Amino acid sequence: MDADADAGAQSTPPPPLVKIVALILLQGAVFTALGAGLWAWSGRPVDAFVTITLREVAWGLALGAGFIALAAALFYGFPRVSVRLVHLQRDTYAFLGPKLGWVAIVLISLAAGIGEEALLRGGLQTALNDWLGPWGAIAVASAAFAVLHLAKPLITVLLFAIGVIFGVVYWQTGSLLTVMIGHAVYDVWALRYLHREFVRLGLVEAEPPG
């Protein structure tokens, strides 16, 4: 490849955000279907895969708020740590680009919260629990959760720890809805924070005025 062609390849713009969001929503739907399939394969009734009660919704909101409080304390209390973690996630979340509105943030967060928890907690952890016991199932599902994000090693370790927390909450409550809501609520805050830091640190271009 000559220099001009190489330069042209490097300057190729990323796919439009709307296309990326659509693919993430599709991925969430596939993950949900796979999770329900694993649940059914383990011999459990499909109609018990997700239950919806006000108590589960409240638990989910509380879980998400707890994660946000911990993350905010870490990021705002230790700004150098925050900057380091943001830089480590630049390649993974480069698709965010300079413009990321609330609609995209909410849709991405819902797709991740519902799809990933359906597959990894409702499906994988539940099925593995019958062979490995609760802690073995939590460990494997959390490792899958961390690897799924294709992140740098330090972020992968943090994701594994987060996965363990979600796994324990799911094990203790038996509520898939709780971890889905908690995951989605936290992701809304985290994506918004991450994108603002990307712009502030010059990791993506700022949205032009007007």
Short mmCIF file of C-alpha atoms in Angstrom, two decimals:
data_model
loop_
_atom_site.label_atom_id
_atom_site.label_comp_id
_atom_site.label_asym_id
_atom_site.label_seq_id
_atom_site.Cartn_x
_atom_site.Cartn_y
_atom_site.Cartn_z
CA MET A 1 0.00 0.00 0.00
CA ASP A 2 1.45 3.40 -0.94
CA ALA A 3 1.60 6.42 1.37
CA ASP A 4 -1.45 8.13 -0.14
CA ALA A 5 -3.58 5.02 0.19
CA ASP A 6 -2.37 4.48 3.75
CA ALA A 7 -3.21 8.07 4.67
CA GLY A 8 -6.64 7.68 3.09
CA ALA A 9 -7.30 4.53 5.08
CA GLN A 10 -6.28 6.22 8.32
CA SER A 11 -8.58 9.17 7.65
CA THR A 12 -11.62 6.99 7.01
CA PRO A 13 -14.36 8.33 9.29
CA PRO A 14 -15.97 5.99 11.82
CA PRO A 15 -19.48 4.66 11.12
CA PRO A 16 -22.33 7.07 11.95
CA LEU A 17 -23.39 6.93 15.60
CA VAL A 18 -26.93 5.94 14.62
CA LYS A 19 -25.59 2.83 12.88
CA ILE A 20 -23.45 1.95 15.90
CA VAL A 21 -26.39 2.37 18.27
CA ALA A 22 -28.52 0.16 16.02
CA LEU A 23 -25.85 -2.56 16.09
CA ILE A 24 -25.58 -2.31 19.88
CA LEU A 25 -29.36 -2.66 20.18
CA LEU A 26 -29.25 -5.71 17.91
CA GLN A 27 -26.46 -7.17 20.03
CA GLY A 28 -28.54 -6.58 23.15
CA ALA A 29 -31.48 -8.41 21.61
CA VAL A 30 -29.28 -11.36 20.59
CA PHE A 31 -27.71 -11.53 24.06
CA THR A 32 -31.17 -11.50 25.65
CA ALA A 33 -32.36 -14.33 23.42
CA LEU A 34 -29.24 -16.36 24.16
CA GLY A 35 -29.64 -15.78 27.88
CA ALA A 36 -33.26 -16.90 27.80
CA GLY A 37 -32.20 -19.94 25.80
CA LEU A 38 -29.57 -20.92 28.38
CA TRP A 39 -32.14 -20.40 31.14
CA ALA A 40 -34.62 -22.69 29.39
CA TRP A 41 -31.88 -25.23 28.58
CA SER A 42 -31.11 -25.44 32.30
CA GLY A 43 -34.66 -26.73 32.83
CA ARG A 44 -36.27 -23.59 34.18
CA PRO A 45 -39.59 -22.20 32.95
CA VAL A 46 -39.19 -19.41 30.41
CA ASP A 47 -41.90 -17.29 32.04
CA ALA A 48 -39.77 -17.11 35.21
CA PHE A 49 -36.71 -15.68 33.38
CA VAL A 50 -37.58 -12.11 34.32
CA THR A 51 -40.13 -11.09 36.92
CA ILE A 52 -41.29 -7.51 37.36
CA THR A 53 -42.25 -6.08 40.73
CA LEU A 54 -41.97 -2.64 42.29
CA ARG A 55 -39.59 -4.08 44.86
CA GLU A 56 -37.22 -5.33 42.16
CA VAL A 57 -37.35 -1.96 40.42
CA ALA A 58 -36.50 -0.21 43.69
CA TRP A 59 -33.61 -2.61 44.33
CA GLY A 60 -32.31 -1.99 40.80
CA LEU A 61 -32.43 1.78 41.18
CA ALA A 62 -30.68 1.51 44.54
CA LEU A 63 -27.99 -0.73 43.03
CA GLY A 64 -27.37 1.71 40.20
CA ALA A 65 -27.28 4.66 42.60
CA GLY A 66 -24.78 2.82 44.78
CA PHE A 67 -22.45 2.20 41.85
CA ILE A 68 -22.74 5.83 40.78
CA ALA A 69 -21.91 7.04 44.29
CA LEU A 70 -18.82 4.82 44.47
CA ALA A 71 -17.64 5.81 40.99
CA ALA A 72 -18.23 9.51 41.61
CA ALA A 73 -16.29 9.33 44.89
CA LEU A 74 -13.38 7.66 43.07
CA PHE A 75 -13.36 9.87 39.98
CA TYR A 76 -13.92 13.23 41.66
CA GLY A 77 -11.92 12.38 44.76
CA PHE A 78 -8.92 11.11 42.82
CA PRO A 79 -8.81 13.07 39.54
CA ARG A 80 -5.48 11.58 38.44
CA VAL A 81 -6.94 8.11 38.73
CA SER A 82 -9.95 9.26 36.74
CA VAL A 83 -7.79 10.66 33.93
CA ARG A 84 -5.79 7.43 33.79
CA LEU A 85 -8.92 5.28 33.59
CA VAL A 86 -10.45 7.53 30.92
CA HIS A 87 -7.33 7.30 28.76
CA LEU A 88 -7.34 3.51 29.09
CA GLN A 89 -10.85 3.41 27.64
CA ARG A 90 -10.19 5.67 24.68
CA ASP A 91 -9.76 2.89 22.11
CA THR A 92 -12.71 0.85 23.41
CA TYR A 93 -15.13 3.76 23.29
CA ALA A 94 -13.74 5.74 20.37
CA PHE A 95 -17.11 5.29 18.66
CA LEU A 96 -18.61 7.88 21.03
CA GLY A 97 -17.22 10.65 18.85
CA PRO A 98 -17.79 14.33 19.50
CA LYS A 99 -21.59 14.12 19.66
CA LEU A 100 -23.35 11.81 22.08
CA GLY A 101 -26.85 12.88 23.08
CA TRP A 102 -29.01 11.53 25.87
CA VAL A 103 -31.07 9.36 23.52
CA ALA A 104 -27.97 7.47 22.37
CA ILE A 105 -26.66 7.19 25.92
CA VAL A 106 -29.94 5.75 27.22
CA LEU A 107 -30.32 3.31 24.32
CA ILE A 108 -26.75 2.04 24.63
CA SER A 109 -27.15 1.68 28.40
CA LEU A 110 -30.43 -0.22 28.10
CA ALA A 111 -28.96 -2.56 25.48
CA ALA A 112 -25.97 -3.29 27.73
CA GLY A 113 -27.91 -3.55 30.96
CA ILE A 114 -30.61 -5.82 29.58
CA GLY A 115 -28.58 -7.86 27.10
CA GLU A 116 -25.43 -8.46 29.11
CA GLU A 117 -27.26 -9.31 32.32
CA ALA A 118 -29.70 -11.59 30.48
CA LEU A 119 -26.85 -13.52 28.88
CA LEU A 120 -24.26 -13.55 31.65
CA ARG A 121 -26.32 -13.60 34.84
CA GLY A 122 -29.72 -14.94 33.82
CA GLY A 123 -28.30 -17.40 31.31
CA LEU A 124 -24.66 -18.33 31.93
CA GLN A 125 -24.49 -17.92 35.70
CA THR A 126 -27.78 -19.72 36.20
CA ALA A 127 -26.80 -22.67 34.00
CA LEU A 128 -23.31 -22.98 35.49
CA ASN A 129 -24.64 -22.81 39.03
CA ASP A 130 -26.00 -26.35 38.64
CA TRP A 131 -22.46 -27.70 37.97
CA LEU A 132 -20.06 -25.28 39.64
CA GLY A 133 -22.09 -23.94 42.55
CA PRO A 134 -22.81 -20.22 43.09
CA TRP A 135 -19.25 -18.97 43.50
CA GLY A 136 -17.87 -20.90 40.54
CA ALA A 137 -20.73 -19.71 38.37
CA ILE A 138 -20.24 -16.11 39.50
CA ALA A 139 -16.50 -16.29 38.77
CA VAL A 140 -16.95 -17.67 35.24
CA ALA A 141 -19.79 -15.27 34.36
CA SER A 142 -17.79 -12.33 35.73
CA ALA A 143 -14.73 -13.35 33.71
CA ALA A 144 -16.89 -13.54 30.58
CA PHE A 145 -18.35 -10.11 31.43
CA ALA A 146 -14.84 -8.63 31.70
CA VAL A 147 -13.48 -10.26 28.52
CA LEU A 148 -16.59 -9.29 26.54
CA HIS A 149 -15.67 -5.61 26.74
CA LEU A 150 -12.25 -6.07 25.08
CA ALA A 151 -10.72 -3.57 27.49
CA LYS A 152 -7.18 -2.91 28.69
CA PRO A 153 -5.91 -5.17 31.53
CA LEU A 154 -6.61 -2.75 34.40
CA ILE A 155 -10.13 -2.02 33.14
CA THR A 156 -10.67 -5.76 32.68
CA VAL A 157 -9.83 -6.34 36.35
CA LEU A 158 -12.27 -3.61 37.41
CA LEU A 159 -14.97 -5.06 35.16
CA PHE A 160 -14.42 -8.49 36.70
CA ALA A 161 -14.94 -6.99 40.16
CA ILE A 162 -18.11 -5.24 39.00
CA GLY A 163 -19.31 -8.50 37.46
CA VAL A 164 -18.78 -10.28 40.77
CA ILE A 165 -20.94 -7.69 42.54
CA PHE A 166 -23.70 -8.07 39.97
CA GLY A 167 -23.38 -11.83 40.24
CA VAL A 168 -23.66 -11.83 44.02
CA VAL A 169 -26.67 -9.51 43.92
CA TYR A 170 -28.35 -11.78 41.38
CA TRP A 171 -27.54 -14.87 43.43
CA GLN A 172 -28.87 -13.37 46.66
CA THR A 173 -32.00 -11.72 45.24
CA GLY A 174 -32.85 -14.11 42.40
CA SER A 175 -33.93 -11.01 40.50
CA LEU A 176 -32.62 -10.52 36.97
CA LEU A 177 -34.56 -7.26 36.71
CA THR A 178 -32.62 -5.83 39.66
CA VAL A 179 -29.22 -6.29 38.03
CA MET A 180 -30.53 -5.18 34.63
CA ILE A 181 -31.78 -1.88 36.06
CA GLY A 182 -28.70 -1.37 38.22
CA HIS A 183 -26.41 -1.99 35.26
CA ALA A 184 -28.35 0.29 32.91
CA VAL A 185 -28.67 3.13 35.43
CA TYR A 186 -24.95 3.09 36.16
CA ASP A 187 -24.08 2.95 32.45
CA VAL A 188 -26.12 6.09 31.76
CA TRP A 189 -24.04 8.01 34.29
CA ALA A 190 -20.75 6.37 33.27
CA LEU A 191 -21.19 6.97 29.54
CA ARG A 192 -22.10 10.60 30.12
CA TYR A 193 -19.10 11.10 32.40
CA LEU A 194 -16.73 9.27 30.04
CA HIS A 195 -17.83 11.26 27.02
CA ARG A 196 -17.51 14.60 28.84
CA GLU A 197 -13.98 13.62 29.92
CA PHE A 198 -13.09 12.55 26.38
CA VAL A 199 -14.05 16.00 25.15
CA ARG A 200 -12.37 17.83 28.06
CA LEU A 201 -9.11 15.92 27.62
CA GLY A 202 -9.12 16.34 23.85
CA LEU A 203 -9.49 12.63 23.17
CA VAL A 204 -12.34 13.46 20.79
CA GLU A 205 -13.10 16.72 19.09
CA ALA A 206 -15.47 19.07 20.89
CA GLU A 207 -18.83 19.62 19.25
CA PRO A 208 -18.63 22.83 17.21
CA PRO A 209 -20.77 25.72 18.50
CA GLY A 210 -24.00 26.58 16.77
#
